Amino acid sequence: MSDYIPLLVLFGWTALIAVGLCLGYVLWKFLGIGVGAVWRGLGPWQTGGRDQRVPVVGAGEPAHLGYWWRQMWVDAASAAGYGVRVVWTAFSDPWADRYVDNLFHGRNPNGRRGTSPGTRIWLAVFVGPGTAAGALLGAVLATVLLGSVLAVFALLLGLVWLGCAAAVPVLRGAERGWMLARGVRVKCPYPGCYLAVPLPMYRCSKCRAEHRSLHPGRYGVLWHACACGHRLPTTRIAGRAKLTSLCPHCAQYLPESAGTTRVVHAPLIGGTSSGKTMLMAAMVEGLHSCARRGELTVEYASDDDRHTANDLNQNLQSTGWARATTTPQPRALMLAVTCGRRRRLLYLYDPMGETVSDAERVRAQHYLAHTHGVILVADVLADAKVRGRLAEEDTRRAQDARPSSQGPWDTYQRLTGELTALTGRRSKLSVATVVTKRDVLDQLVSLPVPGARIDTWLEEIGLGGLVRALGHDFRAARYWAVSAHAATGTGPLESEQRRAAEPVLWLLAASGLRTGALTGHGGEGGRERRIRLRGNSDRERKYSPA
C-alpha cells in the first residue's frame, strides 16, 4: 500500500489543481465565450446584412417565410452549434495546444523555458496534468451548462411556435366566421370568370408584386414580409382591405369593398330590345335619386363603373336610346349601397338578349349561379297573345316601340330550368318582374292601362300563366311597370326614376338591407305606389308619357 502513496498524492494534487482551475477560472471563461458566441450567432444585427441561412424567396409567393415557421429554428440551431464549437475551439487553442503543451515540455504557459531542471520537472509533472484536466473539465461543464440553457431556450421557442401555429387557425376562423355571419362571399364580376374568390390576390403597394396567400399562415401571422421588404397586413382588421385586390383566376381588379361587404347579384333577364339596358340606367338614376334625398348612400365601386354609367347616360341624353348589348357575357355594374349602418355591394348584370334564346347560352351565364334575385324584364308587346288584341293603330305604335323578338313567357321558360341547374335553389330566390315601355302602354287604347296591381293587369292581358308560374317557382315575386324613357335622358321624371329603383331596393331588402320602406308598401307582393316628392311638389306627381 505504501508503494501507491506517491501516486495517490500525485493524483490528489492533480485533482486539486484541476478543480481549482476549473471552478476558479476556466469554467466561467468558457461559459462566457460560449454565451457570447451564441449571441453573435443569432445575428447579423445590422439591417440589410446578408445571411446565408435565409432562403431565397420562391417564385410561387413573393414573400419570405414567417420567422416563426422555419427561420427561428434555423437561427437557434446554428447559434447553439456555433456556441458549442467556440467553447471547444477555445479549449483546443490556446489551452490544449499551447498552455498544456508548454507545461508538459517544461515551459511556462506563455512558452518560456524553465530556469532549472527542477522547475521544468515541477511544471511537467505537477502542473501540466492538473491544468489539462482542469481545462477539459471546464470545457465539459461549460458545454453542459450552455446546453441546459439552450434546452430551456428551445422549449420557449417551441411554445412560441405553438402559439403562432394556434393563432393561424384562430385568426382565419375568426375572419371566416365574420364573413359568414355578414354573408360576405366574393365573386368575380368579369366576363369569362364569375368564379368564387375565397381569397383575393393582393398587390404590394411598394413593388406591386402579387401575393396569392396574404392571410395568416407560414408566411406570417399578422404581417407578410414582401420580397422587397415591405410589410403587408394579413387580416382585414390590420388593414388588408386597403391594398389593391385582384381576382386570383383572371387577375382583374376587384372593388375595394369586395372582401368586406355582402354582395347582392341581380341579373336583368329579357329578350333582345326588351329595354334591359335602359332599365338598368333608370335603376341607377333612381338609386341616386334616393341618395339625393338622404334615404341611402350610393357610390360606384370603381372608376370603371362610374365611366360605364356616365357613358350610358350621355348616350341616352344624345340619342334617347341605349346601344344594344353585344357582349355574350356581361361585366357587372357594381354599386355600393348603404342604408343606415348596413352596406351592400350590388352587382347588376345586363346580358345581351340572345343569351336567353336557347338553353346552351343560358348555361354559359355562370353568374346566374351566384344570383340572389332575378329582375325579369317583360316586354309584353312582344307576346303574340297581347299583339293579337291590338287594334290597327295600336299595332303601329307597338311596332314603333321596337318590341323584343321574344316574349316574357318564352324568356321565362328558357330561364327557369337552367336557373335551377345552375343555382340548385330557385325556390329560395326572389323575382322582380318589371314591365317596360310603360309610356307606350299608356297610349294603347286596345289594352287596359297598367294600374296599381301589375300582376292583375298581366292576367287581364293574357299573361296569367306567367304570373302563376312565377308565384309557384320562386320564393317571392313582385311586379312593376316602368318607363325607362321617362326616367332617363333629358328632363327625366324623378318619380319614375324612383319607381325604376324599387325592384332593386326590394331585392336589397331581401338581403337584409333596410330599404323595404322605399319600395312602395314595404315589399308586399304585387303592389306599388307612386312616390311623393318633398318640398313644393309635396302633392303626388302623376305619371305622364315620355
XYZ file of C-alpha atoms in Angstrom:
546
model
C 0.000 0.000 0.000
C 2.908 2.298 0.782
C 4.069 1.890 -2.798
C 0.924 3.683 -4.059
C 1.122 6.660 -1.709
C 3.253 8.830 -4.022
C 0.930 8.046 -6.893
C -2.156 8.873 -4.834
C -0.557 12.120 -3.722
C 0.157 12.982 -7.341
C -3.421 12.211 -8.347
C -4.762 14.217 -5.440
C -2.576 17.156 -6.283
C -3.596 16.958 -9.950
C -7.279 16.803 -8.976
C -6.877 19.780 -6.664
C -5.297 21.851 -9.406
C -7.919 20.719 -11.925
C -10.893 21.562 -9.692
C -9.431 24.856 -8.595
C -8.549 25.899 -12.118
C -11.944 24.778 -13.441
C -14.156 26.437 -10.823
C -11.929 29.426 -10.303
C -11.362 30.447 -13.891
C -11.744 28.074 -16.853
C -15.445 27.186 -16.449
C -16.577 30.822 -16.369
C -14.166 31.751 -19.131
C -15.544 29.053 -21.438
C -19.132 29.751 -20.435
C -18.741 33.453 -21.221
C -17.125 32.619 -24.538
C -19.989 30.240 -25.405
C -22.780 32.648 -24.444
C -21.140 35.424 -26.429
C -20.785 33.142 -29.419
C -24.462 32.144 -29.225
C -25.487 35.810 -29.128
C -23.300 36.647 -32.107
C -24.609 33.588 -33.944
C -28.166 34.936 -33.799
C -27.071 37.898 -35.933
C -26.391 39.675 -38.209
C -27.592 42.635 -36.184
C -27.269 45.246 -38.913
C -30.338 45.950 -41.041
C -29.918 44.667 -44.570
C -26.977 42.441 -43.697
C -26.691 39.258 -45.695
C -27.350 35.926 -44.064
C -26.771 32.647 -45.875
C -29.279 30.938 -43.604
C -32.204 32.927 -45.052
C -33.664 31.103 -48.090
C -34.273 32.921 -51.354
C -37.890 33.971 -51.938
C -39.606 31.420 -54.168
C -41.399 32.149 -57.413
C -44.809 30.983 -56.142
C -45.317 33.580 -53.428
C -43.159 36.757 -53.380
C -42.827 36.777 -49.591
C -40.374 35.487 -47.030
C -41.466 32.565 -44.913
C -42.569 33.679 -41.485
C -39.744 33.844 -38.947
C -41.700 31.602 -36.611
C -42.303 28.952 -39.259
C -38.694 27.961 -40.051
C -36.065 30.651 -39.648
C -36.461 30.765 -35.879
C -35.329 27.149 -35.608
C -32.530 27.600 -38.150
C -31.127 30.588 -36.267
C -31.427 28.859 -32.893
C -29.742 25.658 -34.096
C -26.928 27.471 -35.894
C -26.322 29.803 -32.931
C -26.284 26.893 -30.457
C -23.916 24.878 -32.616
C -21.665 27.885 -33.073
C -21.531 28.494 -29.317
C -20.520 24.900 -28.551
C -17.919 24.912 -31.312
C -16.382 28.110 -29.979
C -16.067 26.590 -26.480
C -14.187 23.551 -27.765
C -12.154 25.663 -30.138
C -11.047 27.727 -27.126
C -10.190 24.518 -25.255
C -8.126 23.327 -28.207
C -6.369 26.609 -28.732
C -4.910 28.077 -26.593
C -5.424 25.673 -23.679
C -4.595 22.223 -25.090
C -2.332 23.190 -27.994
C -0.343 25.908 -26.217
C -0.757 26.126 -22.443
C -0.843 22.421 -21.635
C 1.715 21.547 -24.322
C 4.164 24.116 -22.944
C 3.697 22.806 -19.405
C 4.339 19.212 -20.448
C 7.565 20.365 -22.135
C 8.761 22.155 -19.019
C 7.883 25.609 -20.173
C 5.644 28.270 -18.704
C 2.182 28.573 -20.264
C 3.437 31.601 -22.197
C 6.224 29.474 -23.736
C 9.292 30.469 -21.615
C 11.546 27.551 -20.688
C 12.053 26.801 -17.003
C 15.177 28.289 -15.411
C 16.235 24.991 -13.790
C 15.690 21.273 -14.222
C 13.649 21.201 -11.028
C 11.325 23.912 -12.330
C 10.855 22.066 -15.585
C 10.067 18.824 -13.762
C 7.616 20.680 -11.483
C 5.808 22.172 -14.467
C 5.713 18.917 -16.419
C 4.785 16.555 -13.577
C 2.830 18.566 -11.030
C 1.257 21.461 -13.009
C 0.722 20.159 -16.531
C -1.656 17.219 -15.766
C -3.803 19.333 -13.436
C -4.011 22.119 -15.977
C -5.006 19.706 -18.742
C -7.632 18.044 -16.555
C -8.960 21.419 -15.352
C -9.265 22.785 -18.888
C -11.029 19.627 -20.058
C -13.355 19.621 -17.049
C -14.152 23.322 -17.610
C -14.985 22.740 -21.260
C -17.219 19.798 -20.410
C -19.085 21.638 -17.630
C -19.423 24.770 -19.768
C -20.900 22.657 -22.560
C -23.340 21.010 -20.148
C -24.456 24.324 -18.633
C -24.705 26.007 -22.021
C -26.665 23.034 -23.356
C -29.081 23.250 -20.425
C -29.699 26.928 -21.075
C -30.177 26.238 -24.777
C -32.602 23.418 -23.974
C -34.741 25.839 -21.946
C -34.464 28.339 -24.792
C -35.587 25.658 -27.255
C -38.585 24.911 -25.021
C -39.530 28.586 -25.047
C -39.157 28.649 -28.817
C -41.440 25.632 -29.012
C -44.071 27.491 -27.012
C -43.736 30.477 -29.343
C -44.132 28.193 -32.369
C -47.184 26.523 -30.873
C -48.675 29.930 -30.068
C -48.193 31.144 -33.635
C -49.428 27.854 -35.068
C -52.553 28.098 -32.911
C -53.078 31.757 -33.815
C -53.208 30.954 -37.537
C -56.458 28.912 -37.488
C -57.930 31.203 -34.848
C -57.385 34.318 -36.966
C -58.505 32.564 -40.132
C -61.561 31.152 -38.408
C -62.480 34.497 -36.867
C -62.284 36.253 -40.220
C -64.135 33.442 -41.973
C -66.803 33.454 -39.268
C -67.174 37.215 -39.603
C -67.643 36.869 -43.356
C -70.177 34.054 -42.971
C -72.089 35.981 -40.313
C -72.321 39.005 -42.604
C -72.962 36.924 -45.709
C -69.805 38.162 -47.465
C -68.996 35.886 -50.402
C -66.737 37.406 -53.011
C -67.462 36.571 -56.665
C -65.576 37.822 -59.695
C -67.738 40.264 -61.724
C -65.849 39.884 -65.011
C -66.940 38.015 -68.161
C -65.489 34.584 -68.655
C -64.709 34.211 -64.965
C -67.569 34.774 -62.482
C -65.767 32.366 -60.115
C -65.862 32.444 -56.348
C -62.917 34.231 -54.737
C -62.174 32.690 -51.321
C -59.087 34.894 -51.024
C -58.283 37.752 -53.426
C -54.819 38.297 -54.806
C -53.285 41.411 -53.245
C -50.705 43.706 -54.803
C -47.808 45.119 -52.798
C -48.137 48.895 -52.584
C -44.361 49.320 -52.933
C -43.138 46.891 -55.595
C -46.567 45.801 -56.980
C -45.754 42.128 -56.504
C -48.876 39.944 -56.437
C -49.471 37.907 -53.282
C -51.892 34.985 -53.513
C -51.623 33.837 -49.881
C -51.955 37.067 -47.929
C -53.572 35.587 -44.836
C -52.255 34.191 -41.531
C -50.058 31.216 -42.320
C -46.495 30.072 -42.839
C -45.539 33.402 -44.428
C -46.526 35.298 -41.301
C -49.289 35.580 -38.713
C -50.036 39.310 -38.625
C -47.836 40.511 -41.481
C -46.099 39.133 -44.542
C -42.681 40.421 -45.491
C -42.699 41.066 -49.234
C -39.582 40.255 -51.235
C -38.939 43.998 -51.388
C -39.003 44.219 -47.574
C -42.382 45.957 -47.311
C -44.738 44.605 -44.630
C -48.263 43.662 -45.707
C -51.125 43.095 -43.219
C -52.721 39.665 -43.308
C -56.147 40.438 -41.828
C -58.965 42.828 -42.543
C -58.637 44.387 -39.079
C -54.951 45.122 -39.706
C -55.810 46.981 -42.928
C -55.545 44.379 -45.675
C -58.660 45.799 -47.373
C -56.721 48.979 -48.201
C -54.460 47.060 -50.573
C -55.274 46.669 -54.249
C -57.057 43.331 -54.695
C -57.375 41.246 -57.842
C -59.241 38.125 -58.840
C -56.840 35.167 -58.467
C -58.393 33.481 -61.521
C -58.400 36.280 -64.127
C -56.099 38.848 -62.400
C -58.581 41.719 -62.874
C -59.273 44.375 -60.281
C -61.858 43.775 -57.576
C -63.678 46.636 -55.839
C -62.164 47.782 -52.569
C -65.220 46.684 -50.568
C -65.430 43.219 -52.170
C -63.945 41.384 -49.211
C -65.780 43.325 -46.501
C -69.279 43.867 -47.900
C -72.053 41.432 -48.683
C -72.633 41.124 -52.423
C -76.106 41.047 -53.988
C -76.168 39.671 -57.542
C -79.109 40.955 -59.605
C -79.131 39.986 -63.299
C -81.573 41.654 -65.690
C -83.056 38.918 -67.883
C -85.028 39.749 -71.008
C -85.123 39.310 -74.748
C -83.400 41.476 -77.322
C -84.793 45.032 -77.396
C -86.847 44.435 -74.251
C -85.315 47.535 -72.644
C -82.836 45.965 -70.215
C -80.025 48.463 -70.681
C -82.286 51.480 -70.419
C -83.959 49.954 -67.376
C -80.573 49.439 -65.706
C -79.705 53.078 -66.369
C -83.071 54.097 -64.899
C -82.450 51.927 -61.840
C -79.070 53.538 -61.228
C -80.570 57.003 -61.593
C -83.354 56.008 -59.214
C -80.857 54.899 -56.580
C -79.048 58.216 -56.927
C -82.402 59.986 -56.568
C -82.930 58.235 -53.247
C -79.398 59.210 -52.251
C -80.061 62.858 -53.045
C -82.981 62.769 -50.623
C -80.813 61.292 -47.891
C -82.617 57.945 -47.780
C -79.483 55.960 -48.563
C -75.941 56.332 -49.900
C -74.878 55.156 -53.351
C -71.289 55.003 -54.596
C -69.717 53.454 -57.666
C -67.486 50.584 -56.652
C -64.709 51.632 -59.050
C -63.815 54.271 -61.616
C -64.680 51.827 -64.404
C -68.233 51.562 -63.081
C -68.524 55.339 -62.970
C -67.278 55.654 -66.545
C -69.681 52.943 -67.724
C -72.674 54.668 -66.131
C -71.632 58.108 -67.421
C -71.173 56.823 -70.986
C -74.598 55.169 -70.881
C -76.270 58.346 -69.614
C -74.557 60.509 -72.229
C -75.723 58.180 -74.977
C -79.303 58.262 -73.660
C -79.272 62.056 -73.479
C -77.931 62.428 -77.020
C -79.941 59.736 -78.849
C -82.732 58.752 -76.484
C -81.808 55.073 -76.900
C -79.215 52.786 -75.377
C -76.787 50.884 -77.516
C -77.608 47.217 -77.816
C -75.573 44.937 -75.562
C -73.219 42.909 -77.748
C -71.049 41.021 -75.267
C -72.058 37.374 -74.770
C -71.178 37.623 -71.085
C -71.595 40.942 -69.258
C -69.357 42.671 -66.774
C -71.302 43.547 -63.656
C -72.007 47.194 -62.940
C -71.090 47.491 -59.268
C -72.613 49.936 -56.798
C -72.017 50.219 -53.058
C -75.393 50.912 -51.427
C -75.547 51.921 -47.751
C -78.713 52.302 -45.708
C -78.235 53.116 -42.051
C -75.345 51.077 -40.717
C -75.704 48.294 -43.275
C -73.989 48.158 -46.614
C -74.312 46.030 -49.740
C -72.263 45.695 -52.913
C -74.777 45.469 -55.763
C -73.813 43.593 -58.946
C -76.120 44.496 -61.860
C -75.709 42.239 -64.909
C -77.021 43.320 -68.311
C -76.571 40.363 -70.697
C -77.440 40.557 -74.369
C -80.951 39.358 -75.196
C -79.688 36.458 -77.276
C -78.359 34.799 -74.101
C -81.879 33.550 -73.310
C -82.624 32.395 -76.856
C -81.629 28.786 -76.056
C -80.660 26.643 -73.079
C -76.988 26.334 -74.037
C -76.468 30.091 -73.985
C -78.246 30.365 -70.649
C -75.935 27.724 -69.178
C -72.954 29.821 -70.282
C -74.096 32.656 -67.983
C -72.218 31.368 -64.952
C -73.002 34.453 -62.883
C -76.551 33.091 -62.564
C -75.136 30.510 -60.146
C -74.492 33.327 -57.649
C -77.695 35.309 -58.127
C -79.732 36.371 -55.115
C -82.692 37.546 -57.159
C -83.710 37.885 -60.788
C -85.036 41.005 -62.483
C -87.272 39.676 -65.257
C -87.610 42.395 -67.913
C -91.015 41.823 -69.541
C -91.779 43.445 -72.895
C -95.449 42.470 -73.148
C -95.646 43.952 -76.658
C -93.501 41.017 -77.815
C -96.118 38.450 -76.724
C -98.256 37.021 -79.541
C -101.415 36.992 -77.381
C -101.026 40.629 -76.488
C -100.326 41.693 -80.075
C -103.438 39.794 -81.188
C -105.556 42.079 -79.010
C -104.207 45.303 -80.519
C -106.138 47.432 -82.956
C -104.501 48.602 -86.166
C -103.432 51.964 -84.776
C -102.094 50.369 -81.607
C -100.197 47.827 -83.696
C -98.309 50.642 -85.410
C -97.498 52.209 -82.055
C -96.272 48.885 -80.751
C -94.021 48.414 -83.789
C -92.564 51.886 -83.324
C -91.613 50.856 -79.757
C -89.249 48.197 -81.158
C -90.734 45.167 -79.424
C -88.493 42.312 -78.444
C -88.196 39.255 -80.634
C -89.023 37.094 -77.618
C -91.993 37.402 -75.304
C -91.716 37.317 -71.497
C -93.265 33.829 -71.266
C -90.697 32.395 -73.699
C -87.916 34.160 -71.804
C -89.110 32.714 -68.517
C -89.364 29.193 -69.887
C -85.802 29.243 -71.213
C -84.510 30.724 -67.986
C -86.219 28.770 -65.258
C -84.950 25.265 -65.991
C -81.319 26.315 -66.412
C -81.553 28.559 -63.353
C -82.445 25.524 -61.274
C -79.496 23.597 -62.709
C -77.071 26.474 -62.076
C -78.165 27.505 -58.598
C -79.999 24.475 -57.203
C -82.090 26.879 -55.106
C -84.591 28.548 -57.403
C -87.353 28.216 -54.808
C -85.248 30.380 -52.438
C -84.816 33.238 -54.911
C -86.933 36.321 -55.416
C -88.029 37.563 -58.826
C -88.824 41.190 -59.594
C -90.838 41.369 -62.815
C -90.612 44.766 -64.496
C -92.925 45.575 -67.393
C -91.032 48.024 -69.599
C -92.139 50.640 -72.149
C -94.966 51.876 -69.974
C -95.048 55.178 -71.846
C -96.185 53.240 -74.918
C -98.587 51.010 -72.984
C -100.379 54.062 -71.579
C -101.135 55.216 -75.145
C -102.692 51.946 -76.309
C -106.483 52.005 -76.348
C -106.770 48.272 -77.010
C -105.300 47.328 -73.627
C -106.234 48.384 -70.097
C -103.912 50.935 -68.524
C -101.448 49.399 -66.046
C -102.727 50.154 -62.570
C -101.600 49.570 -59.024
C -101.656 45.780 -59.347
C -99.380 44.888 -62.254
C -99.846 41.167 -61.624
C -103.605 41.558 -62.038
C -103.051 43.644 -65.158
C -100.817 40.908 -66.632
C -103.600 38.394 -66.066
C -106.092 40.708 -67.800
C -103.975 40.964 -70.968
C -103.444 37.187 -71.211
C -100.226 36.581 -69.250
C -101.811 34.967 -66.222
C -99.784 31.806 -66.806
C -96.574 33.789 -66.326
C -97.864 35.264 -63.066
C -98.885 31.873 -61.711
C -95.586 30.267 -62.723
C -93.544 32.986 -61.071
C -95.560 32.729 -57.885
C -95.133 28.957 -57.835
C -91.460 28.630 -58.759
C -89.875 31.444 -56.725
C -89.837 32.302 -53.057
C -91.301 35.750 -53.671
C -92.481 37.650 -56.733
C -93.368 41.289 -57.221
C -94.325 43.368 -60.233
C -93.723 46.866 -61.570
C -94.395 48.814 -64.752
C -91.718 51.361 -65.639
C -90.963 53.778 -68.441
C -87.189 53.922 -68.772
C -87.610 56.759 -71.293
C -89.286 58.847 -68.626
C -86.578 58.058 -66.080
C -83.525 58.720 -68.280
C -82.322 61.082 -70.967
C -83.141 64.785 -70.938
C -85.745 66.012 -68.480
C -86.221 62.739 -66.569
C -89.044 62.370 -64.063
C -87.765 61.788 -60.564
C -90.897 59.858 -59.640
C -90.264 57.423 -62.496
C -86.609 57.140 -61.549
C -87.605 56.122 -58.028
C -90.151 53.685 -59.443
C -87.391 52.128 -61.569
C -85.213 51.733 -58.464
C -87.913 49.924 -56.480
C -87.184 46.426 -57.897
C -83.526 46.757 -56.907
C -84.414 48.145 -53.489
C -86.802 45.226 -52.999
C -84.068 42.696 -53.779
C -81.674 44.555 -51.481
C -84.293 44.430 -48.725
C -84.453 40.647 -49.150
C -80.715 40.556 -48.366
C -81.215 42.383 -45.063
C -80.670 45.981 -46.170
C -83.390 48.175 -44.697
C -84.761 49.511 -47.960
C -88.210 47.902 -47.753
C -89.839 51.207 -46.843
C -88.650 52.659 -50.163
C -90.383 50.002 -52.283
C -93.997 51.093 -52.101
C -95.718 49.028 -49.408
C -92.551 47.762 -47.780
C -92.141 44.769 -50.054
C -95.727 43.405 -50.152
C -96.140 41.249 -53.212
C -97.642 42.709 -56.339
C -98.375 46.221 -55.173
C -96.717 49.513 -55.977
C -97.411 53.159 -55.365
C -96.398 56.497 -56.762
C -93.646 58.236 -54.826
C -94.497 61.564 -53.229
C -91.919 64.313 -53.631
C -90.817 66.693 -50.908
C -90.805 70.455 -50.898
C -93.120 72.356 -53.246
C -94.017 69.145 -55.054
C -95.448 67.500 -51.962
C -98.514 66.692 -53.972
C -98.324 63.422 -55.872
C -96.687 63.880 -59.261
C -98.726 61.849 -61.705
C -97.019 59.813 -64.380
C -97.004 61.321 -67.833
C -95.831 59.539 -71.005
C -92.381 60.472 -72.251
